[in-house]
GROMACS .gro file of N, CA and C in nm:
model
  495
    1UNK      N    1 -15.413  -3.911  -6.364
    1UNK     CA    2 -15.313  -3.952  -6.271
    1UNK      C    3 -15.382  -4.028  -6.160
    2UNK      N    4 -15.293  -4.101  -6.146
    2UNK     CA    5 -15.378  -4.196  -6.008
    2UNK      C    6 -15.337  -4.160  -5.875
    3UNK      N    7 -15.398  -4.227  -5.811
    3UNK     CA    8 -15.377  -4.222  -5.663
    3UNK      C    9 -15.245  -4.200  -5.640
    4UNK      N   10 -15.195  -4.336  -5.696
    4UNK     CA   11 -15.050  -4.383  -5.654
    4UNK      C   12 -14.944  -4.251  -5.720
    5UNK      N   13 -14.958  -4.251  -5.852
    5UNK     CA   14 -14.883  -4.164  -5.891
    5UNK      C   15 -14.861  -4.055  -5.867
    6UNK      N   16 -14.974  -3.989  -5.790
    6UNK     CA   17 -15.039  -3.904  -5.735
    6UNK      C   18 -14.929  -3.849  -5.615
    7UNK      N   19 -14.958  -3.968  -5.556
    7UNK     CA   20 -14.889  -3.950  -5.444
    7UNK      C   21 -14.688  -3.984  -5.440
    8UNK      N   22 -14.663  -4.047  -5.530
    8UNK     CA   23 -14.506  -4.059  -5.618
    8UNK      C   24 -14.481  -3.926  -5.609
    9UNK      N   25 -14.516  -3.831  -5.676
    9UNK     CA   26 -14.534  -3.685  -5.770
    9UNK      C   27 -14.513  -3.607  -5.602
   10UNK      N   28 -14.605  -3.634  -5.487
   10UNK     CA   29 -14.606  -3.568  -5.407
   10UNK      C   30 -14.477  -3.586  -5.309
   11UNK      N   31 -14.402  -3.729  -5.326
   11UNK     CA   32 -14.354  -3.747  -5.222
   11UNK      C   33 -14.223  -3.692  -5.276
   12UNK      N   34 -14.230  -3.716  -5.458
   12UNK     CA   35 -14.085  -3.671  -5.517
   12UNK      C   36 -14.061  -3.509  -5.485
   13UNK      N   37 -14.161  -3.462  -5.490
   13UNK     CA   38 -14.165  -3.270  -5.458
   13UNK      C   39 -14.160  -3.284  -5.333
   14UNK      N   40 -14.197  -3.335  -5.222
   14UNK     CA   41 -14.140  -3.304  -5.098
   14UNK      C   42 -14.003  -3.348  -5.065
   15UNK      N   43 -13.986  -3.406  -5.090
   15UNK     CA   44 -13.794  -3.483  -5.143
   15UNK      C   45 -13.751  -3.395  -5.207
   16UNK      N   46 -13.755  -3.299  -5.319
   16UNK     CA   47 -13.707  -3.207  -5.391
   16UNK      C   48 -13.733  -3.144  -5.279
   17UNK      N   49 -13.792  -3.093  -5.222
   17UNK     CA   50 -13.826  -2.960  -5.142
   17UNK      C   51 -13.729  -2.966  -5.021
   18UNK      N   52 -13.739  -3.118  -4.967
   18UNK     CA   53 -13.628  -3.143  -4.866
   18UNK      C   54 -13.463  -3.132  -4.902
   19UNK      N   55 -13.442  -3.177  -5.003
   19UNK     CA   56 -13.350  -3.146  -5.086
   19UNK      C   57 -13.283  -2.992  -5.070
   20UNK      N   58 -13.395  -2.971  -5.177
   20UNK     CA   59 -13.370  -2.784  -5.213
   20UNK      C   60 -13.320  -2.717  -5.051
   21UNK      N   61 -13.410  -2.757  -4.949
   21UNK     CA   62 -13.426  -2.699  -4.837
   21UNK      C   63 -13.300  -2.710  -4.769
   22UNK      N   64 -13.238  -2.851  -4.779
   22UNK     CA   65 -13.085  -2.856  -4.731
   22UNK      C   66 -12.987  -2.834  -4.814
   23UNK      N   67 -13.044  -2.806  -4.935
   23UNK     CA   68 -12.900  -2.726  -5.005
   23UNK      C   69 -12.923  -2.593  -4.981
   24UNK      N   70 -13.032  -2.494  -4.954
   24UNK     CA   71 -13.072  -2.365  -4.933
   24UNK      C   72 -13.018  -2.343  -4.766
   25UNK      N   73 -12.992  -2.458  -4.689
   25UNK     CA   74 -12.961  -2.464  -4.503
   25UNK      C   75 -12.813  -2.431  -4.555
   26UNK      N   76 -12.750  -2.543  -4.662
   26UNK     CA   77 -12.618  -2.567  -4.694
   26UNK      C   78 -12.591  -2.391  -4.704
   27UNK      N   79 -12.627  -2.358  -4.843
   27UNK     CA   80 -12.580  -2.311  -4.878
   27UNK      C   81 -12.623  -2.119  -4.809
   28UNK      N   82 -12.696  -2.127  -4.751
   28UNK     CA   83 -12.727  -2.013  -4.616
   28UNK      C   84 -12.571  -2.032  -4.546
   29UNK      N   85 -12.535  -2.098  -4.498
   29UNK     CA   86 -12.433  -2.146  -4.384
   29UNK      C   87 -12.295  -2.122  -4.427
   30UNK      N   88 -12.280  -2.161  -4.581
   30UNK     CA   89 -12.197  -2.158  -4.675
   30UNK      C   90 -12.189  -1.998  -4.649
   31UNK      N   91 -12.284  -1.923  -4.711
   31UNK     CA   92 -12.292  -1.777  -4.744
   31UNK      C   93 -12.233  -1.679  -4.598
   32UNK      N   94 -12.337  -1.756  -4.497
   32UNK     CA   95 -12.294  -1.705  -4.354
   32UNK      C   96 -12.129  -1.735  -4.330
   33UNK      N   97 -12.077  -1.811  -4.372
   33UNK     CA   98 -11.915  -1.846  -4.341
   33UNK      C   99 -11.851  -1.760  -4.423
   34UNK      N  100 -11.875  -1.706  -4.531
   34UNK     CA  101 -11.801  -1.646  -4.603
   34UNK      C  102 -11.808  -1.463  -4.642
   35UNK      N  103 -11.943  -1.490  -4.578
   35UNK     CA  104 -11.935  -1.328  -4.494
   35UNK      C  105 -11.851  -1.263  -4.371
   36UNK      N  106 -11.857  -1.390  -4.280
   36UNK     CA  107 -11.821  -1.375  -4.195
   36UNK      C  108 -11.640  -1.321  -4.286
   37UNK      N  109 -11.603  -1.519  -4.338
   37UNK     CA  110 -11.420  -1.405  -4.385
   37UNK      C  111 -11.411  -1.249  -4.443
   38UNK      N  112 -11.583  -1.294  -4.554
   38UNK     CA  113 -11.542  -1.119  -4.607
   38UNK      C  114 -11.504  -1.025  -4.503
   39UNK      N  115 -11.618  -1.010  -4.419
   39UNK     CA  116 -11.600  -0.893  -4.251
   39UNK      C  117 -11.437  -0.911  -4.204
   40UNK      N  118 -11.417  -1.025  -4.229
   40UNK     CA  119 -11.259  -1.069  -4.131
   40UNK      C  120 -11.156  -0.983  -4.245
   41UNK      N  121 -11.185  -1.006  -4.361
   41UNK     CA  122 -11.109  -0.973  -4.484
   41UNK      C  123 -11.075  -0.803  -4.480
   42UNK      N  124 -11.218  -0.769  -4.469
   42UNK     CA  125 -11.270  -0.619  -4.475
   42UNK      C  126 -11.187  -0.557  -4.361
   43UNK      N  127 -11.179  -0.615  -4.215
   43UNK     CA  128 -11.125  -0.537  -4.109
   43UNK      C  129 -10.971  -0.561  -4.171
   44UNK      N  130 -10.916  -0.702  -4.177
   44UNK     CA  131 -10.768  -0.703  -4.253
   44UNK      C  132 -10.706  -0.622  -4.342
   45UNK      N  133 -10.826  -0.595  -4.435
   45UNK     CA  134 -10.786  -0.471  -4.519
   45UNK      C  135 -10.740  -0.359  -4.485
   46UNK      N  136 -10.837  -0.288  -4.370
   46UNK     CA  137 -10.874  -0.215  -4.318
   46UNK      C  138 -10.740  -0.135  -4.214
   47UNK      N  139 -10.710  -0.267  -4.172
   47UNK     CA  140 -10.544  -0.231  -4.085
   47UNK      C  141 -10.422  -0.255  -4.152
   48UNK      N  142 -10.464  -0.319  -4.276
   48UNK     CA  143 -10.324  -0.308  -4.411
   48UNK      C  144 -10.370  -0.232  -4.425
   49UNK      N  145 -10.438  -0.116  -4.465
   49UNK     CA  146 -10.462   0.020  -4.557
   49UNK      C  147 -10.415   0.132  -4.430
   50UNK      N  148 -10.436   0.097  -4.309
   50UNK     CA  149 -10.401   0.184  -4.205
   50UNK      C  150 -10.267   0.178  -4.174
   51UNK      N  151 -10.183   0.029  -4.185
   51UNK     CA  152 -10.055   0.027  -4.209
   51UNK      C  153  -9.980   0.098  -4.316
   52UNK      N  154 -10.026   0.076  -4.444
   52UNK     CA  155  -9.986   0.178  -4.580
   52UNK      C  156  -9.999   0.242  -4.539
   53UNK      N  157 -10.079   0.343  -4.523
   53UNK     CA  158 -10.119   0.523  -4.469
   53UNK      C  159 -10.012   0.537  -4.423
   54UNK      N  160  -9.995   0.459  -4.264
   54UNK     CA  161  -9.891   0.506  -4.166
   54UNK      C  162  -9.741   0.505  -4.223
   55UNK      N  163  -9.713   0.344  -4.363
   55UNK     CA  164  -9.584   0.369  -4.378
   55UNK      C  165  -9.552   0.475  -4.498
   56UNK      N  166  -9.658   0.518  -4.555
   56UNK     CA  167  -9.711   0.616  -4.637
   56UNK      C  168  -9.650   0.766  -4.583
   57UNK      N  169  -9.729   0.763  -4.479
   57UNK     CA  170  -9.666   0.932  -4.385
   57UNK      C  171  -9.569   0.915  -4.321
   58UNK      N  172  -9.483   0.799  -4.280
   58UNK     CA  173  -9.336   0.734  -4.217
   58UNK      C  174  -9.246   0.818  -4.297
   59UNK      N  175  -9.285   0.723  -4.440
   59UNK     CA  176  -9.146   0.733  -4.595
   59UNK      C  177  -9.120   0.889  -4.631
   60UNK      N  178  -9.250   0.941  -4.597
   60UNK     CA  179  -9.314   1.109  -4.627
   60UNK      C  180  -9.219   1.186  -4.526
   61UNK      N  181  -9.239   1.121  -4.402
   61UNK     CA  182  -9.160   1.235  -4.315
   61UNK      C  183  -8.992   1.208  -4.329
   62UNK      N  184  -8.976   1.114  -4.363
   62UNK     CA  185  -8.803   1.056  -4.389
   62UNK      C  186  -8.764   1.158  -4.506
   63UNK      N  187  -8.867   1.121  -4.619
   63UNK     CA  188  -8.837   1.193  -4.734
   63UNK      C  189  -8.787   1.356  -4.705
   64UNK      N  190  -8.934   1.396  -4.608
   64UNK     CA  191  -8.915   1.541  -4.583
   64UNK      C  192  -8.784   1.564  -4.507
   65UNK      N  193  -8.746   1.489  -4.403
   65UNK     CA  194  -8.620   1.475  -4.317
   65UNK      C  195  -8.488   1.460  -4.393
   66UNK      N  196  -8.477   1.362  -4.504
   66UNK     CA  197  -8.395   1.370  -4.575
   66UNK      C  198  -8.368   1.480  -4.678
   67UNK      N  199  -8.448   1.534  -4.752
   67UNK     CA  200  -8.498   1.641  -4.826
   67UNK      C  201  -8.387   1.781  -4.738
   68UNK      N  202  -8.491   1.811  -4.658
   68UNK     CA  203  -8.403   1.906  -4.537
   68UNK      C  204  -8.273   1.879  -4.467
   69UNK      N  205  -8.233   1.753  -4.478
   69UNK     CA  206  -8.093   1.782  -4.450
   69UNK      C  207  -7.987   1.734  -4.573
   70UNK      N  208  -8.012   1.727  -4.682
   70UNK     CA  209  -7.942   1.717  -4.789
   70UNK      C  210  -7.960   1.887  -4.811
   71UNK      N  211  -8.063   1.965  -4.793
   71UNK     CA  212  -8.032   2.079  -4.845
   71UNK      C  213  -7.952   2.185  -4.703
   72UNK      N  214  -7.959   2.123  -4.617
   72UNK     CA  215  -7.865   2.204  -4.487
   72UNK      C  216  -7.766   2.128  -4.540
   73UNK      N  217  -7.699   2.028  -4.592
   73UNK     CA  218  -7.600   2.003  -4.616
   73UNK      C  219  -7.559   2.072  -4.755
   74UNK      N  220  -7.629   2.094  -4.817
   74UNK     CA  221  -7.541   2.164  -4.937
   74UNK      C  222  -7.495   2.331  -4.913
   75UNK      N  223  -7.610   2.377  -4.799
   75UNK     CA  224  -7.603   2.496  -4.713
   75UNK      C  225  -7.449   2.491  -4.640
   76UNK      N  226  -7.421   2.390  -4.592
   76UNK     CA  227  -7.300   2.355  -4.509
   76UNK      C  228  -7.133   2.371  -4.580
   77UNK      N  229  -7.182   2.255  -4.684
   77UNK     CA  230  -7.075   2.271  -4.837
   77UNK      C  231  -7.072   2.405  -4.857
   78UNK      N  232  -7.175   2.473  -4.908
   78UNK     CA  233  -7.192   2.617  -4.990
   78UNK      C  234  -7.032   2.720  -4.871
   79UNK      N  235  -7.140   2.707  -4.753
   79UNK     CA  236  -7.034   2.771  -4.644
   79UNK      C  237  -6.926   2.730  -4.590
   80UNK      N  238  -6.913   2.600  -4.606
   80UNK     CA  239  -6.722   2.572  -4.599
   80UNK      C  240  -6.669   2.595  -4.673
   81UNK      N  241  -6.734   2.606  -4.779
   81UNK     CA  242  -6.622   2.630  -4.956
   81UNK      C  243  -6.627   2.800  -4.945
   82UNK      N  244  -6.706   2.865  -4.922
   82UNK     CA  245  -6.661   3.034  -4.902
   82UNK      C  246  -6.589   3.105  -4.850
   83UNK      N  247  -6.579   2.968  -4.695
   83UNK     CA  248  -6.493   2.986  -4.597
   83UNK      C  249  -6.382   2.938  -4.631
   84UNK      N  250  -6.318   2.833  -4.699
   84UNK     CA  251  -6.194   2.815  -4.741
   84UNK      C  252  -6.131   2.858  -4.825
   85UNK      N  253  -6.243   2.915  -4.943
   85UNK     CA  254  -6.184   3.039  -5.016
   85UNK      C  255  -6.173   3.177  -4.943
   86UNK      N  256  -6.228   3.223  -4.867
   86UNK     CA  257  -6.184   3.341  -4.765
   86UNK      C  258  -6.056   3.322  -4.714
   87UNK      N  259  -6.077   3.208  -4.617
   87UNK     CA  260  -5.926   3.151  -4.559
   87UNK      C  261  -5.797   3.155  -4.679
   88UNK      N  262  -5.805   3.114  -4.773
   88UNK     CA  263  -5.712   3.105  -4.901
   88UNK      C  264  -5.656   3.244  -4.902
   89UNK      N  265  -5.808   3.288  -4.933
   89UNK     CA  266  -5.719   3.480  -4.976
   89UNK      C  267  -5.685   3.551  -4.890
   90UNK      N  268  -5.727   3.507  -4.742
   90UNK     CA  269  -5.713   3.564  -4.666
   90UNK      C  270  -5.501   3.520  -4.628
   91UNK      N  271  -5.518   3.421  -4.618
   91UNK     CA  272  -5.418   3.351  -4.633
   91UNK      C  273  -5.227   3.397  -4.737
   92UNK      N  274  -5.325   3.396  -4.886
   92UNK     CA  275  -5.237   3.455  -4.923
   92UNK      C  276  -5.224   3.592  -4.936
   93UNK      N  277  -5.288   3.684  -4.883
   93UNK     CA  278  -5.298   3.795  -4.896
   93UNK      C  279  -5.160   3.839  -4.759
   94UNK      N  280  -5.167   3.762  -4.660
   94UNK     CA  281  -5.094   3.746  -4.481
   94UNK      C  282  -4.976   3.691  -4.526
   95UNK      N  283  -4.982   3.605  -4.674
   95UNK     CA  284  -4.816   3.589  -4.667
   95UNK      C  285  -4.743   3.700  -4.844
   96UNK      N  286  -4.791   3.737  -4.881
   96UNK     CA  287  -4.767   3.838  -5.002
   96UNK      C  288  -4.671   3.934  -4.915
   97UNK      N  289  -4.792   4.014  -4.791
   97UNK     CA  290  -4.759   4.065  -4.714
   97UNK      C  291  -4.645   4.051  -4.629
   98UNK      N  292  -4.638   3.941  -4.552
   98UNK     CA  293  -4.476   3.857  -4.501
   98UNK      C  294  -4.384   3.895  -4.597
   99UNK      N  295  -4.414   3.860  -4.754
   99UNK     CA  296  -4.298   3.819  -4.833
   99UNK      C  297  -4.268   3.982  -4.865
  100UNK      N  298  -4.332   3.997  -4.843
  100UNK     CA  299  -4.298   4.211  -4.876
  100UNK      C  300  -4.214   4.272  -4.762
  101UNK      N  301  -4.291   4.241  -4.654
  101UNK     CA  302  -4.164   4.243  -4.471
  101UNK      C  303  -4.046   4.210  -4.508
  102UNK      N  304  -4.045   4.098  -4.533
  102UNK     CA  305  -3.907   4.001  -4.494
  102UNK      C  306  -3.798   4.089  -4.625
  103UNK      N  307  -3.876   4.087  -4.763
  103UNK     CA  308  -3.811   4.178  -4.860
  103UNK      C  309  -3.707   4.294  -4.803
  104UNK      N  310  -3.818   4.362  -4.798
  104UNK     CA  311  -3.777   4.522  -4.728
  104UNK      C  312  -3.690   4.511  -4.603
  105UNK      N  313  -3.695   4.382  -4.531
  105UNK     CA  314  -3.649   4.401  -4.387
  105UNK      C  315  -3.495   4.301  -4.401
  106UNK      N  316  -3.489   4.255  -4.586
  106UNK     CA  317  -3.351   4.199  -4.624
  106UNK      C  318  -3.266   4.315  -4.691
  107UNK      N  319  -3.366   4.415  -4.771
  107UNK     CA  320  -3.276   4.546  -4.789
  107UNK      C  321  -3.235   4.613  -4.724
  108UNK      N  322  -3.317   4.668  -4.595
  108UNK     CA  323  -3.218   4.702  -4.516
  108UNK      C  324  -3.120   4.640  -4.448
  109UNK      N  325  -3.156   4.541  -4.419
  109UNK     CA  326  -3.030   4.462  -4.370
  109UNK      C  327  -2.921   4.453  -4.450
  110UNK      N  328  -2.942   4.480  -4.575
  110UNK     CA  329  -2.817   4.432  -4.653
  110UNK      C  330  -2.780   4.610  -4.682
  111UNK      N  331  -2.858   4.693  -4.689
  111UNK     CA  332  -2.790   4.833  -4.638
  111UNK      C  333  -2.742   4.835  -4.553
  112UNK      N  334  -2.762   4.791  -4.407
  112UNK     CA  335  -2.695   4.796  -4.319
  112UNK      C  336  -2.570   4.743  -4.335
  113UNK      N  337  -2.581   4.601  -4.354
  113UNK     CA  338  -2.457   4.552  -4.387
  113UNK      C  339  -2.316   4.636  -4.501
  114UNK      N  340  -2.376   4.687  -4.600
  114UNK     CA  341  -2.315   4.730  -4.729
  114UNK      C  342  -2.235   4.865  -4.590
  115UNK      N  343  -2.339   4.899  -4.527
  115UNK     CA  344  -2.283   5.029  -4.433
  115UNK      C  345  -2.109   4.999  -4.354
  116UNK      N  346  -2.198   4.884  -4.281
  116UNK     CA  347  -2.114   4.854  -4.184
  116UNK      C  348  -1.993   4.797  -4.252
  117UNK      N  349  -1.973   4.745  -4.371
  117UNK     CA  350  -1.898   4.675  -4.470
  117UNK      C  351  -1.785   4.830  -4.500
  118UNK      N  352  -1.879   4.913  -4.559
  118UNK     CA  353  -1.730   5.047  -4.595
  118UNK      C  354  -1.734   5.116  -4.472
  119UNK      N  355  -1.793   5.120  -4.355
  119UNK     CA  356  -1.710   5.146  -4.214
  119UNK      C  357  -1.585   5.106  -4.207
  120UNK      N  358  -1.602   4.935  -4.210
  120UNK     CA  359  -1.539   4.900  -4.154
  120UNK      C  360  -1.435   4.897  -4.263
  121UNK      N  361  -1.444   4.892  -4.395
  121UNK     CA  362  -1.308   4.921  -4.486
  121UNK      C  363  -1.261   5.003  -4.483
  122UNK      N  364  -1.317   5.114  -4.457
  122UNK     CA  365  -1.287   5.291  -4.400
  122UNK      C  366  -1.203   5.260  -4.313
  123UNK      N  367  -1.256   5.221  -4.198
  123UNK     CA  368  -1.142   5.168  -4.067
  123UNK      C  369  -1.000   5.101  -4.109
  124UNK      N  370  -1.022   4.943  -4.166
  124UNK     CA  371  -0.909   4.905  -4.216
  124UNK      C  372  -0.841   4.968  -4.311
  125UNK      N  373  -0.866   5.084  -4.401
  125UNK     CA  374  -0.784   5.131  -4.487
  125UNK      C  375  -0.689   5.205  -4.398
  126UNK      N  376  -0.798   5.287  -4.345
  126UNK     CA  377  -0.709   5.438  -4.233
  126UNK      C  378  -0.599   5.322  -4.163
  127UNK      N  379  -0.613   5.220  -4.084
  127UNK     CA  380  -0.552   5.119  -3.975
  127UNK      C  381  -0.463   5.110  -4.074
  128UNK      N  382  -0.490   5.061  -4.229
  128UNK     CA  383  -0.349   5.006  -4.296
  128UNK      C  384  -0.298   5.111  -4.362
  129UNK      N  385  -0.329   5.272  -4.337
  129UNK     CA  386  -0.255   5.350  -4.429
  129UNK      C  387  -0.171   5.406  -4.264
  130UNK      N  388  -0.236   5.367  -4.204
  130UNK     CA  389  -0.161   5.440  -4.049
  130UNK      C  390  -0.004   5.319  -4.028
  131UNK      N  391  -0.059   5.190  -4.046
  131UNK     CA  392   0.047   5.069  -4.057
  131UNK      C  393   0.168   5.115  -4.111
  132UNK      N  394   0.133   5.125  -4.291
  132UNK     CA  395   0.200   5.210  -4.368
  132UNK      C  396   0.273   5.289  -4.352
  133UNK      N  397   0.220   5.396  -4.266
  133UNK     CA  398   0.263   5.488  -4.266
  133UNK      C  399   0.390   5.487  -4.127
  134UNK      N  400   0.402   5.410  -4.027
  134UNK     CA  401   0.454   5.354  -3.934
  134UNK      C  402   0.503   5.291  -4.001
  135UNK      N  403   0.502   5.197  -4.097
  135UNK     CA  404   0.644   5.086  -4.141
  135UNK      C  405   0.751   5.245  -4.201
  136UNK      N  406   0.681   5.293  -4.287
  136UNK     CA  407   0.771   5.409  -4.373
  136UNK      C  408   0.832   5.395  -4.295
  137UNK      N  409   0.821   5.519  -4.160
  137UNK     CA  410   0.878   5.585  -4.077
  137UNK      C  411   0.941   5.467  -3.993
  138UNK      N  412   0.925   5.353  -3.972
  138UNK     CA  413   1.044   5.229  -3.919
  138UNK      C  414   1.145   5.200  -4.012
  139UNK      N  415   1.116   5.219  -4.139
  139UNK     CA  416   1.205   5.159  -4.239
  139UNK      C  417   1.312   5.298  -4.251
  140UNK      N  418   1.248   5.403  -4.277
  140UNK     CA  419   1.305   5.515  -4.263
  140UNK      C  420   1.421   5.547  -4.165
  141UNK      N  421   1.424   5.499  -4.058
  141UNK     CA  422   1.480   5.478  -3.903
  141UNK      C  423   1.552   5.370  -3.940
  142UNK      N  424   1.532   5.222  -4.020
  142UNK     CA  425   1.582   5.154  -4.033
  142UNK      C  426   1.697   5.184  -4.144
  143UNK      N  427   1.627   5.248  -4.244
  143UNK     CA  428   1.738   5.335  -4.336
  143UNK      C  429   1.830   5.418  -4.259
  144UNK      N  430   1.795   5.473  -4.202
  144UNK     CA  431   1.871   5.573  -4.133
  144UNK      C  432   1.998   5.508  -4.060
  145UNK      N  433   1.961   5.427  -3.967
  145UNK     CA  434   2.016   5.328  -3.917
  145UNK      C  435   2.142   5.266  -3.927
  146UNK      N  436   2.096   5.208  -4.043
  146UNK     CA  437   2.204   5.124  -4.172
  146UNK      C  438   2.310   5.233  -4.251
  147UNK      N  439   2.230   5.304  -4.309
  147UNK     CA  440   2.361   5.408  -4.332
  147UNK      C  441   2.448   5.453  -4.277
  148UNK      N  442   2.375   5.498  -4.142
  148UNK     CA  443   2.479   5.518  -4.029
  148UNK      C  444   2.580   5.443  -4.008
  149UNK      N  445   2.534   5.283  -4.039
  149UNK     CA  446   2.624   5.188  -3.966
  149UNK      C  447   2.691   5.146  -4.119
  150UNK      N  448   2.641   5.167  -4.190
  150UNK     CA  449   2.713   5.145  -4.341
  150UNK      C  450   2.853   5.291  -4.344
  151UNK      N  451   2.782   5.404  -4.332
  151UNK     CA  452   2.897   5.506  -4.344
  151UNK      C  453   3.026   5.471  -4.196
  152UNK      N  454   2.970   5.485  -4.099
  152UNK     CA  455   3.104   5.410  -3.985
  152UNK      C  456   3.181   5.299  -4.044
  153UNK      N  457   3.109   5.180  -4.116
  153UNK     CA  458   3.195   5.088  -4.146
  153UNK      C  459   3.274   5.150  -4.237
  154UNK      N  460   3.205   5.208  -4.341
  154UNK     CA  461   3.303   5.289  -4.454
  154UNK      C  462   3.404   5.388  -4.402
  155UNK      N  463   3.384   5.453  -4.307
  155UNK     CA  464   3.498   5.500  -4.227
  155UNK      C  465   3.581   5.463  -4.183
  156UNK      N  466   3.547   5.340  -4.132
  156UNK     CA  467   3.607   5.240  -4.043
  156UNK      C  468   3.721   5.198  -4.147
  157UNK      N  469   3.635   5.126  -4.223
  157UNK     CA  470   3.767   5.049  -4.368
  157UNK      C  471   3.843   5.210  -4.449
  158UNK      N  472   3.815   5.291  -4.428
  158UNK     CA  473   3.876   5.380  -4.485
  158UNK      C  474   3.991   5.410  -4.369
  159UNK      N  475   3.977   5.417  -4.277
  159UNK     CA  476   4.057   5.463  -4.128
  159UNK      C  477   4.200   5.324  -4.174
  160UNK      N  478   4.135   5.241  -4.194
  160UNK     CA  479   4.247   5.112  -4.140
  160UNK      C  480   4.292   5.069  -4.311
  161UNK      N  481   4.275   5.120  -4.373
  161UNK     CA  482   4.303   5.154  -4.514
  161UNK      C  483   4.436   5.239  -4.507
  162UNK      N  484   4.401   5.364  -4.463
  162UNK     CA  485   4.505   5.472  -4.478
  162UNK      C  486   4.585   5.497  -4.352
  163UNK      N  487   4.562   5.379  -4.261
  163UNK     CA  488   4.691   5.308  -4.127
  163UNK      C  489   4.718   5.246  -4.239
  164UNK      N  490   4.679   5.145  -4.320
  164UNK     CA  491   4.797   5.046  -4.365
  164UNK      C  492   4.862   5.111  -4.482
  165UNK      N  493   4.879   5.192  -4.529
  165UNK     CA  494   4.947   5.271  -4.597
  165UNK      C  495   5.054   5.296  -4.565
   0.00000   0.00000   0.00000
């Protein structure tokens, strides 16, 4: 190798080297930039994964919140429906009862009535056998009466009978 070539050979490897050296600056700088996003990436992650967690134990406590009051609510149902069946029997048990009062409290009434009913036909019989018994004794008087005044007339026409003779 000669001088010249010699020195070709040397200047091409320091040119490669300068080369290499600014793609190794490049690509250092390159690497440094994209560490840097990783780190940026890594903390991003970092407060999305802390966001999940949080909406993680959010959905958790809703769940649990909902959970517990779907079952106080079926607790709620359970005890209005016992209570409206209580109320029911209680209910019809308060009117069975009524309808048994009012029963009993229409028989006597209608004993009473049936009472006061042959009282009072008792009354009007006696009133119309007493009536009765007062027309007799008017008619009787009225019979009496009439005969009287029937036998005078018959006297009478007998008297003026045996004048005109």
């Amino acid at each position: 190798m000669t001088g010249e070539e010699l020195e070709r050979a040397i200047d091409f490897l320091l040119k490669s080297g300068a080369r290499c050296d600014a793609r190794i600056e490049h690509l250092s700088e390159v690497v440094e930039r994209l560490s840097e996003k990783v780190d940026r990436q890594s903390e991003d992650f970092a407060q999305l994964s802390a966001r999940l967690d949080s909406y993680a134990d959010t959905q958790a406590n809703i769940m649990q919140v909902m959970t517990r009051t779907f079952e106080r609510q079926a607790e709620i149902n359970k005890s209005l429906s016992k209570a409206i069946r209580d109320s029911n029997n209680t209910l019809r048990e308060e009117i069975r009862e009524s309808n048994n009062e009012l029963r009993e409290s229409m028989r006597e009434a209608n004993h009473e009535l049936r009472e006061e009913i042959r009282e009072s036909n008792s009354a009007l019989r006696e009133e119309i056998r007493e009536s009765n018994k007062a027309l007799r004794e008017e008619m009787r008087e009225l019979g009496a009466a009439t005969d009287r005044r029937l036998n005078a007339l018959i006297e009478a026409m007998d008297r003026g009978r045996d004048a005109g003779r």
